[in-house]
Coordinates of C-alpha atoms and ligand atoms in Angstrom, one line a residue:
M1 CA 0.0 0.0 0.0
I2 CA 1.2 3.4 -0.8
K3 CA 1.2 5.8 2.1
D4 CA 0.7 9.4 1.1
A5 CA 1.5 11.8 3.9
C6 CA 1.8 14.9 1.7
G7 CA 1.2 18.6 1.5
V8 CA -1.3 20.3 -0.8
F9 CA -1.7 24.0 -1.6
G10 CA -4.2 25.9 -3.9
V11 CA -5.0 29.5 -4.8
C12 CA -8.0 30.9 -6.7
G13 CA -8.3 34.2 -8.4
H14 CA -4.8 35.5 -8.5
P15 CA -2.6 36.6 -11.5
D16 CA 0.5 35.1 -9.8
A17 CA -1.2 31.8 -9.0
A18 CA 1.8 29.7 -10.1
E19 CA 4.3 31.7 -8.0
L20 CA 2.1 31.7 -4.9
T21 CA 1.7 27.9 -5.2
R22 CA 5.5 27.5 -5.4
L23 CA 5.8 29.6 -2.2
G24 CA 3.1 27.6 -0.6
L25 CA 4.8 24.4 -1.4
F26 CA 8.1 25.7 -0.1
A27 CA 6.4 26.2 3.2
L28 CA 4.9 22.7 3.1
Q29 CA 8.2 21.0 2.1
H30 CA 8.4 19.3 5.5
R31 CA 5.3 17.3 4.5
G32 CA 7.0 15.7 1.4
Q33 CA 10.4 15.8 -0.2
E34 CA 10.1 13.2 -2.9
S35 CA 8.3 15.0 -5.6
A36 CA 6.5 18.3 -6.3
G37 CA 4.1 19.6 -8.9
I38 CA 1.9 22.5 -9.9
F39 CA -1.3 22.3 -12.0
L40 CA -2.1 25.8 -13.3
K41 CA -5.2 27.3 -15.0
R42 CA -4.1 30.0 -17.4
N43 CA -5.9 31.7 -20.3
G44 CA -8.9 29.3 -19.9
T45 CA -6.9 26.1 -20.0
C46 CA -4.8 24.0 -17.6
E47 CA -1.3 22.6 -17.6
C48 CA 0.8 20.5 -15.2
H49 CA 4.5 20.6 -14.2
K50 CA 5.9 18.1 -11.8
G51 CA 9.0 16.1 -11.1
M52 CA 11.0 14.2 -8.6
G53 CA 12.9 16.2 -5.9
L54 CA 12.5 19.2 -3.7
V55 CA 10.3 22.1 -4.6
G56 CA 13.4 24.2 -5.5
E57 CA 14.9 21.6 -7.7
V58 CA 11.7 20.6 -9.5
F59 CA 10.7 24.2 -10.5
R60 CA 14.1 25.5 -11.3
K61 CA 13.8 23.7 -14.6
L62 CA 11.0 26.0 -15.6
P63 CA 12.0 29.3 -17.4
K64 CA 11.7 32.5 -15.3
E65 CA 9.1 33.9 -17.8
W66 CA 6.8 30.9 -17.1
W67 CA 6.1 32.2 -13.6
K68 CA 5.1 35.6 -15.0
T69 CA 2.9 34.6 -17.9
E70 CA -0.4 36.5 -18.3
G71 CA -3.8 35.0 -17.8
Q72 CA -3.1 33.0 -14.6
E73 CA -6.3 32.3 -12.6
M74 CA -5.9 29.4 -10.2
A75 CA -3.4 26.7 -9.3
I76 CA -3.0 23.7 -7.1
G77 CA 0.2 22.1 -6.0
H78 CA 1.5 19.0 -4.1
V79 CA 4.6 17.8 -2.3
R80 CA 4.8 14.1 -1.8
Y81 CA 6.4 12.2 0.9
S82 CA 8.9 9.4 0.4
T83 CA 7.3 6.0 0.8
S84 CA 8.8 2.5 1.3
G85 CA 10.6 2.2 -2.0
K86 CA 8.0 3.3 -4.4
S87 CA 9.8 6.4 -5.5
T88 CA 8.7 6.9 -9.1
E89 CA 7.7 9.7 -11.4
V90 CA 4.2 8.3 -12.1
N91 CA 3.3 8.8 -8.5
A92 CA 4.2 12.5 -8.5
Q93 CA 1.2 14.7 -8.1
P94 CA -1.0 16.6 -9.0
F95 CA -2.4 13.8 -11.1
A96 CA -3.5 15.3 -14.4
V97 CA -6.1 13.7 -16.8
E98 CA -8.4 14.6 -19.6
F99 CA -12.0 14.2 -18.3
D100 CA -14.7 14.7 -20.8
Q101 CA -13.9 18.2 -22.2
W102 CA -12.0 19.2 -19.1
H103 CA -8.3 19.2 -18.1
L104 CA -8.5 18.0 -14.5
G105 CA -5.8 18.0 -11.9
V106 CA -6.0 16.3 -8.5
A107 CA -3.7 16.6 -5.5
H108 CA -4.4 14.2 -2.6
N109 CA -3.0 14.0 1.0
G110 CA -3.9 10.9 2.9
T111 CA -4.5 7.2 2.4
L112 CA -7.8 5.5 1.6
S113 CA -8.6 2.7 4.0
N114 CA -10.6 0.9 1.2
G115 CA -8.2 1.8 -1.5
A116 CA -6.9 -1.8 -2.0
F117 CA -10.5 -3.0 -2.2
W118 CA -11.4 -0.5 -4.9
R119 CA -8.2 -0.9 -6.9
K120 CA -8.7 -4.7 -7.2
R121 CA -12.4 -4.3 -8.1
L122 CA -11.7 -1.6 -10.6
K123 CA -8.8 -3.5 -12.2
R124 CA -11.0 -6.6 -12.5
S125 CA -13.6 -4.5 -14.4
G126 CA -11.0 -3.4 -16.8
A127 CA -9.8 -0.1 -15.3
I128 CA -6.2 0.7 -16.1
F129 CA -3.8 2.2 -13.6
Q130 CA -0.5 4.0 -14.1
G131 CA 0.9 4.0 -10.6
D132 CA 0.0 3.3 -7.0
L133 CA -1.8 6.5 -6.2
D134 CA -5.2 6.5 -4.4
T135 CA -6.0 9.5 -6.6
E136 CA -6.3 7.2 -9.6
I137 CA -9.0 5.2 -7.7
I138 CA -10.9 8.4 -7.1
L139 CA -10.7 9.4 -10.8
H140 CA -11.8 6.0 -12.0
L141 CA -14.8 6.0 -9.7
A142 CA -15.6 9.5 -10.9
S143 CA -15.5 8.6 -14.5
Q144 CA -17.9 5.7 -14.0
N145 CA -20.6 8.1 -12.9
H146 CA -20.0 10.8 -15.4
Q147 CA -22.8 12.3 -17.6
E148 CA -21.6 13.7 -20.9
G149 CA -21.1 17.5 -20.8
D150 CA -21.2 17.8 -17.0
T151 CA -18.4 19.4 -15.0
P152 CA -16.3 16.8 -13.1
W153 CA -17.7 17.9 -9.7
A154 CA -20.8 15.7 -9.4
S155 CA -18.7 12.8 -10.5
L156 CA -16.0 13.5 -8.0
E157 CA -18.6 13.8 -5.3
Y158 CA -19.9 10.4 -6.3
A159 CA -16.4 9.0 -6.0
L160 CA -15.7 10.6 -2.6
Q161 CA -18.9 9.0 -1.2
R162 CA -17.5 5.6 -2.1
V163 CA -14.0 6.0 -0.6
E164 CA -13.1 5.8 3.1
G165 CA -10.2 6.8 5.2
A166 CA -8.0 9.9 4.9
F167 CA -8.3 12.4 2.1
S168 CA -7.6 16.1 2.0
I169 CA -8.0 16.8 -1.7
L170 CA -7.6 19.7 -4.1
A171 CA -9.0 19.4 -7.7
L172 CA -8.8 22.0 -10.4
C173 CA -10.3 22.2 -14.0
E174 CA -11.3 25.0 -16.3
D175 CA -14.6 25.3 -14.3
G176 CA -12.9 26.1 -11.0
M177 CA -11.5 24.4 -7.9
M178 CA -12.7 21.9 -5.4
A179 CA -11.3 21.5 -1.9
A180 CA -12.5 18.4 0.0
R181 CA -11.8 16.8 3.3
D182 CA -12.9 13.3 4.4
P183 CA -15.7 13.1 7.0
N184 CA -13.4 12.0 9.7
G185 CA -11.1 14.9 9.2
F186 CA -7.9 12.8 9.5
R187 CA -5.6 15.2 7.7
P188 CA -5.7 19.0 8.1
L189 CA -6.9 21.4 5.4
A190 CA -7.1 25.1 6.0
L191 CA -8.7 28.0 4.2
G192 CA -7.5 31.5 4.0
R193 CA -7.7 34.8 2.1
I194 CA -4.9 37.0 0.7
R195 CA -5.3 40.4 2.4
D196 CA -4.8 42.7 -0.5
T197 CA -6.5 40.9 -3.3
G198 CA -9.1 38.7 -1.6
A199 CA -7.8 35.7 -3.4
I200 CA -8.7 32.4 -1.7
V201 CA -6.0 30.0 -0.6
V202 CA -6.2 26.5 0.7
A203 CA -3.3 24.6 2.3
S204 CA -2.5 21.5 4.4
E205 CA -1.1 23.9 7.0
T206 CA -1.5 27.6 7.8
C207 CA 2.3 28.2 7.8
A208 CA 1.9 28.3 4.0
F209 CA -0.4 31.4 4.4
D210 CA 1.9 33.6 6.4
M211 CA 4.6 34.2 3.8
M212 CA 2.1 35.4 1.2
G213 CA 0.1 37.8 3.4
A214 CA -2.9 35.5 3.6
V215 CA -5.0 35.2 6.7
Y216 CA -6.4 32.0 8.0
S217 CA -10.2 32.0 7.8
R218 CA -11.2 28.5 9.0
D219 CA -10.6 24.8 8.3
V220 CA -12.3 23.0 5.5
E221 CA -14.7 21.1 7.6
P222 CA -14.6 17.3 7.9
G223 CA -16.8 16.0 5.0
E224 CA -17.0 19.4 3.3
L225 CA -16.7 19.8 -0.4
L226 CA -15.9 23.4 -1.2
F227 CA -16.3 24.6 -4.7
I228 CA -14.4 27.8 -5.4
K229 CA -14.7 30.1 -8.4
N230 CA -12.3 32.6 -9.8
D231 CA -14.3 35.5 -8.5
G232 CA -13.9 34.3 -5.0
S233 CA -17.4 32.9 -4.6
M234 CA -17.7 29.6 -2.7
R235 CA -20.3 26.9 -2.4
S236 CA -20.3 24.1 0.2
E237 CA -21.7 20.6 0.1
F238 CA -21.2 17.9 2.7
L239 CA -20.5 14.2 2.4
P240 CA -22.7 12.0 4.8
P241 CA -21.4 12.6 8.3
K242 CA -19.4 10.1 10.4
P243 CA -20.3 9.4 14.0
R244 CA -16.9 10.8 15.1
K245 CA -14.1 12.9 13.9
S246 CA -10.6 11.4 13.8
H247 CA -8.0 14.1 13.6
C248 CA -4.5 12.6 13.4
I249 CA -2.8 13.4 16.8
F250 CA 0.6 12.6 15.2
E251 CA 0.3 15.9 13.2
H252 CA 0.8 17.6 16.5
V253 CA 3.5 15.3 17.8
Y254 CA 5.7 15.4 14.7
F255 CA 4.3 15.9 11.3
A256 CA 3.1 19.5 11.1
R257 CA 5.2 22.6 11.5
P258 CA 5.2 24.4 14.8
D259 CA 4.2 27.7 13.2
S260 CA 0.9 26.2 11.9
M261 CA -2.5 26.0 13.4
V262 CA -3.8 22.4 13.1
F263 CA -7.3 21.2 14.2
G264 CA -7.8 24.5 16.0
D265 CA -4.6 24.3 18.1
S266 CA -1.2 25.9 17.7
V267 CA 1.3 23.1 16.9
Y268 CA 4.0 24.9 18.9
L269 CA 1.8 25.2 22.0
A270 CA 0.6 21.6 21.7
R271 CA 4.2 20.4 21.6
K272 CA 5.3 22.5 24.6
K273 CA 2.3 21.2 26.5
F274 CA 3.2 17.6 25.7
G275 CA 6.7 18.3 27.1
A276 CA 5.3 20.0 30.3
R277 CA 2.9 17.1 30.8
L278 CA 5.7 14.6 30.3
A279 CA 7.8 16.3 32.9
M280 CA 4.8 16.0 35.3
E281 CA 4.2 12.3 34.5
H282 CA 7.9 11.2 34.4
P283 CA 10.1 13.6 36.4
V284 CA 13.9 13.1 36.1
D285 CA 17.0 14.0 38.0
A286 CA 19.2 15.6 35.4
D287 CA 21.6 18.5 34.9
V288 CA 20.1 19.6 31.5
V289 CA 17.1 19.0 29.3
A290 CA 18.2 18.7 25.7
P291 CA 16.1 18.0 22.6
V292 CA 16.9 15.6 19.7
P293 CA 16.8 18.3 17.0
D294 CA 14.7 19.5 15.4
S295 CA 11.5 17.6 16.1
G296 CA 12.1 17.2 19.9
T297 CA 12.8 20.9 20.5
Y298 CA 9.4 22.2 21.5
A299 CA 8.6 19.3 23.9
A300 CA 12.0 19.8 25.4
L301 CA 11.3 23.5 26.0
G302 CA 8.0 22.5 27.7
F303 CA 9.8 19.9 29.8
A304 CA 12.5 22.3 30.9
E305 CA 10.0 25.0 31.8
A306 CA 7.8 22.7 33.8
S307 CA 10.7 20.8 35.6
G308 CA 12.9 23.8 36.2
I309 CA 15.9 22.0 34.8
P310 CA 17.9 24.2 32.4
F311 CA 17.3 23.7 28.7
D312 CA 20.5 23.3 26.6
V313 CA 21.3 22.3 23.1
S314 CA 23.5 19.2 23.4
I315 CA 23.3 18.0 19.8
M316 CA 24.1 20.0 16.7
R317 CA 22.0 19.5 13.6
N318 CA 23.4 19.8 10.1
H319 CA 20.7 21.6 8.2
Y320 CA 21.9 20.6 4.8
I321 CA 20.8 17.0 5.2
G322 CA 17.1 16.1 4.8
R323 CA 14.9 14.0 7.0
T324 CA 16.7 10.8 7.7
F325 CA 13.6 8.7 8.1
I326 CA 13.2 8.7 4.4
K327 CA 16.4 6.7 3.6
P328 CA 15.4 3.3 2.3
S329 CA 17.9 1.0 3.9
P330 CA 18.8 0.8 7.6
D331 CA 22.5 1.3 6.9
D332 CA 21.8 4.5 4.9
R333 CA 19.6 5.7 7.7
R334 CA 22.3 5.1 10.3
T335 CA 25.0 7.0 8.4
A336 CA 22.6 9.8 7.6
V337 CA 21.5 10.1 11.3
N338 CA 25.1 10.5 12.3
M339 CA 25.9 13.0 9.6
K340 CA 22.8 14.9 10.5
L341 CA 23.2 15.0 14.3
N342 CA 26.4 15.5 16.3
P343 CA 26.8 16.1 20.1
I344 CA 28.5 19.2 21.4
R345 CA 31.1 17.8 23.8
E346 CA 31.4 20.9 25.9
A347 CA 27.7 20.9 26.5
V348 CA 27.4 17.3 27.7
E349 CA 30.7 16.3 29.3
G350 CA 30.2 15.0 32.8
K351 CA 26.5 15.8 32.7
S352 CA 23.3 13.8 33.3
V353 CA 21.2 14.6 30.2
C354 CA 17.5 14.3 29.9
L355 CA 17.1 13.8 26.2
V356 CA 13.7 14.7 24.9
E357 CA 12.5 13.2 21.6
D358 CA 9.1 13.5 19.9
S359 CA 8.8 9.9 19.1
I360 CA 10.6 6.6 18.8
V361 CA 9.7 4.6 15.6
R362 CA 12.3 2.0 14.8
G363 CA 14.7 3.1 17.5
N364 CA 17.7 3.9 15.3
T365 CA 17.8 7.6 16.0
S366 CA 17.6 7.2 19.8
R367 CA 20.2 4.5 19.9
E368 CA 22.7 6.5 17.9
R369 CA 22.0 9.7 19.9
I370 CA 22.5 8.0 23.2
R371 CA 25.7 6.2 22.0
T372 CA 27.3 9.4 20.7
L373 CA 26.2 11.4 23.8
R374 CA 28.0 8.9 26.0
E375 CA 31.1 8.9 23.7
S376 CA 31.1 12.7 24.2
G377 CA 31.2 12.3 27.9
A378 CA 27.6 12.4 29.1
R379 CA 27.5 10.7 32.6
A380 CA 23.9 9.5 32.1
V381 CA 21.2 9.8 29.4
H382 CA 17.5 9.7 30.5
M383 CA 15.2 9.6 27.5
R384 CA 11.7 11.1 27.6
I385 CA 9.3 10.7 24.6
S386 CA 6.5 13.2 24.0
C387 CA 3.9 10.6 22.8
P388 CA 3.0 7.1 23.8
P389 CA 4.8 4.1 22.4
H390 CA 4.2 3.5 18.6
K391 CA 2.8 0.0 18.5
C392 CA 0.6 -0.1 15.4
P393 CA 0.9 0.9 11.7
C394 CA -1.0 3.8 10.3
F395 CA -3.5 3.2 7.5
Y396 CA -4.5 6.8 7.1
G397 CA -1.4 8.4 5.5
I398 CA 1.6 8.5 7.9
D399 CA 4.4 6.5 6.6
F400 CA 5.2 4.3 9.6
P401 CA 6.7 1.0 8.9
S402 CA 5.0 -2.4 9.4
A403 CA 4.2 -3.4 13.0
E404 CA 7.2 -5.8 13.0
E405 CA 9.6 -2.8 12.4
L406 CA 8.1 -0.7 15.2
I407 CA 10.3 -1.2 18.2
A408 CA 7.4 -0.8 20.6
H409 CA 5.3 -3.4 18.9
S410 CA 7.1 -6.4 20.4
N411 CA 9.2 -4.8 23.1
S412 CA 8.3 -3.5 26.6
I413 CA 9.5 -0.1 27.6
A414 CA 12.2 -1.7 29.8
E415 CA 13.3 -3.7 26.8
I416 CA 13.4 -0.7 24.5
A417 CA 15.4 1.2 27.2
G418 CA 17.9 -1.7 27.1
Q419 CA 18.1 -1.8 23.3
I420 CA 18.7 2.0 22.9
G421 CA 21.0 2.1 25.9
A422 CA 19.1 4.6 28.0
D423 CA 19.6 4.9 31.8
S424 CA 15.8 5.4 31.9
L425 CA 13.1 5.7 29.4
A426 CA 9.5 7.0 29.7
Y427 CA 6.7 8.0 27.4
L428 CA 3.8 10.5 27.6
S429 CA 0.6 8.7 28.4
L430 CA -2.2 8.7 25.8
Q431 CA -4.6 10.4 28.2
G432 CA -2.0 13.0 29.1
M433 CA -1.3 13.7 25.4
L434 CA -5.0 14.1 24.6
S435 CA -5.5 16.5 27.6
C436 CA -3.0 18.9 25.9
V437 CA -5.1 19.6 22.8
S438 CA -8.5 21.3 22.6
C439 CA -10.9 19.0 20.7
P440 CA -12.7 16.3 22.8
A441 CA -10.5 13.2 23.2
E442 CA -12.8 11.1 21.0
D443 CA -12.2 13.4 18.1
Y444 CA -8.6 12.3 17.6
C445 CA -7.2 9.3 15.8
H446 CA -4.5 7.7 17.9
A447 CA -4.5 4.3 16.3
C448 CA -0.7 4.2 16.0
F449 CA -0.5 4.1 19.8
S450 CA -3.7 2.4 20.8
G451 CA -4.6 0.2 17.9
E452 CA -8.1 1.7 17.9
Y453 CA -8.7 2.2 14.2
P454 CA -11.6 4.7 13.8
V455 CA -12.3 3.5 10.2
P456 CA -11.8 -0.2 9.5
V457 CA -9.4 -1.2 6.7
T458 CA -11.4 -3.0 4.0
P459 CA -9.4 -5.9 2.7
P460 CA -8.9 -6.2 -1.1
Ligands
5GP501 P1 13.5 6.0 14.6 O1 14.9 6.2 14.4 O2 13.1 5.7 16.0 O3 13.0 5.1 13.6 O4 12.8 7.4 14.3 C1 12.5 8.3 15.2 C2 12.8 9.7 14.6 O5 12.1 9.8 13.4 C3 12.3 10.8 15.5 O6 13.4 11.7 15.6 C4 11.1 11.4 14.9 O7 11.2 12.8 15.0 C5 11.2 11.0 13.4 N1 10.0 10.5 12.8 C6 8.9 10.0 13.4 N2 7.9 9.8 12.5 C7 8.4 10.2 11.3 C8 7.9 10.2 10.0 O8 6.7 9.8 9.7 N3 8.7 10.7 9.1 C9 9.9 11.2 9.3 N4 10.7 11.7 8.4 N5 10.5 11.1 10.6 C10 9.7 10.6 11.5
MG502 MG1 13.2 13.6 15.0

């Protein structure tokens, strides 16, 4: 199964739609580093540019004049996360097709929990697929219900009523744009307006709005289909509601950027609260509180503030190396982790360090960090994790490995402490974590910790 934790951005009614989308994707780069693409409506028709690599690399190939061409109206863009091996051009998004008389582009963040079921059924009935994207499933379902001459919207709505799981989607054709979010609201999707021009922007995270003078208006609601026209007019429809919402709590733990608002909470404040709560639940006797950069920083700040132990930076991060989780083989990952993070001897020598990390997945990062901290003279390393143990895979779009690869799946906390070489190890409790964010506890998905899957996975 392909796991698409991604970022999407769209803008309507702006003569620099392409450039704004490029900026938006830059701000969302942390949500996907494998491929990037823009689907642009210009002079009444649509075109797509995409490729493998970071936003800067992919769009550098386009001539400067392209960004300034006249007649731009709307654009959507996508950054895609690396997945377990399936790193190919056909999976780059937006996915662009000809649909009746329309050029239709679709950008999707999330994973369908009945995607395997539909793919098999559609294939059996003769549907042809290019890659592994769930987007293709949605498009095939849409085409099955299409009435000649209609816009794609009713057909897409039909498709979205048949799929389950996580989807935050942007679609664009000559007729306008659609922004849609699954009824559980697994992945974020925020709506904003550019101050000067009134142009409408939609993004996975609000951090994409700040740099272009856009203000956050509200989230696209769970189950909402929002149809946006070039003149800024909007019309909403809703998919049949689900009994509960299922916002991904891991967006707050790790995935989203701290300068974003996600599910109504500041990611920065949520992370600091996780750290403060962790300090309350699992106090430690240490000389310094230090984060594993960068993801552990905000929880470490909260931990230090709440415990009164001074915060210090014990590990230096090399900013010219990307996210290490992405590397396909364990050896690659280990080398990359050590190139990326290096202890500062003068900060740790002779000290008892409380090392705060946002999460342990396979355990490689923590093991290497503790080993190198000791080599640099740390007297003790106590590890504190700002979420509960990761025991179960995600079927809604976070690229966690299979259960067997998750260190907490088959090891107790004491065993993990032994394997990573920590003097002590403790995790934030599930209840504690949920008390730090503002929606009711039952409105979050925490399946990766609890194994309680809010939407069942339909087998193929
Ligand atoms: P581990 O080495 O235990 O497998 O990975 C833990 C590290 O990976 C932590 O530093 C955490 O911030 C980071 N991490 C956790 N989940 C993800 C993810 O989905 N993607 C990426 N790139 N990193 C992750
Ligand atoms: Mg990290």
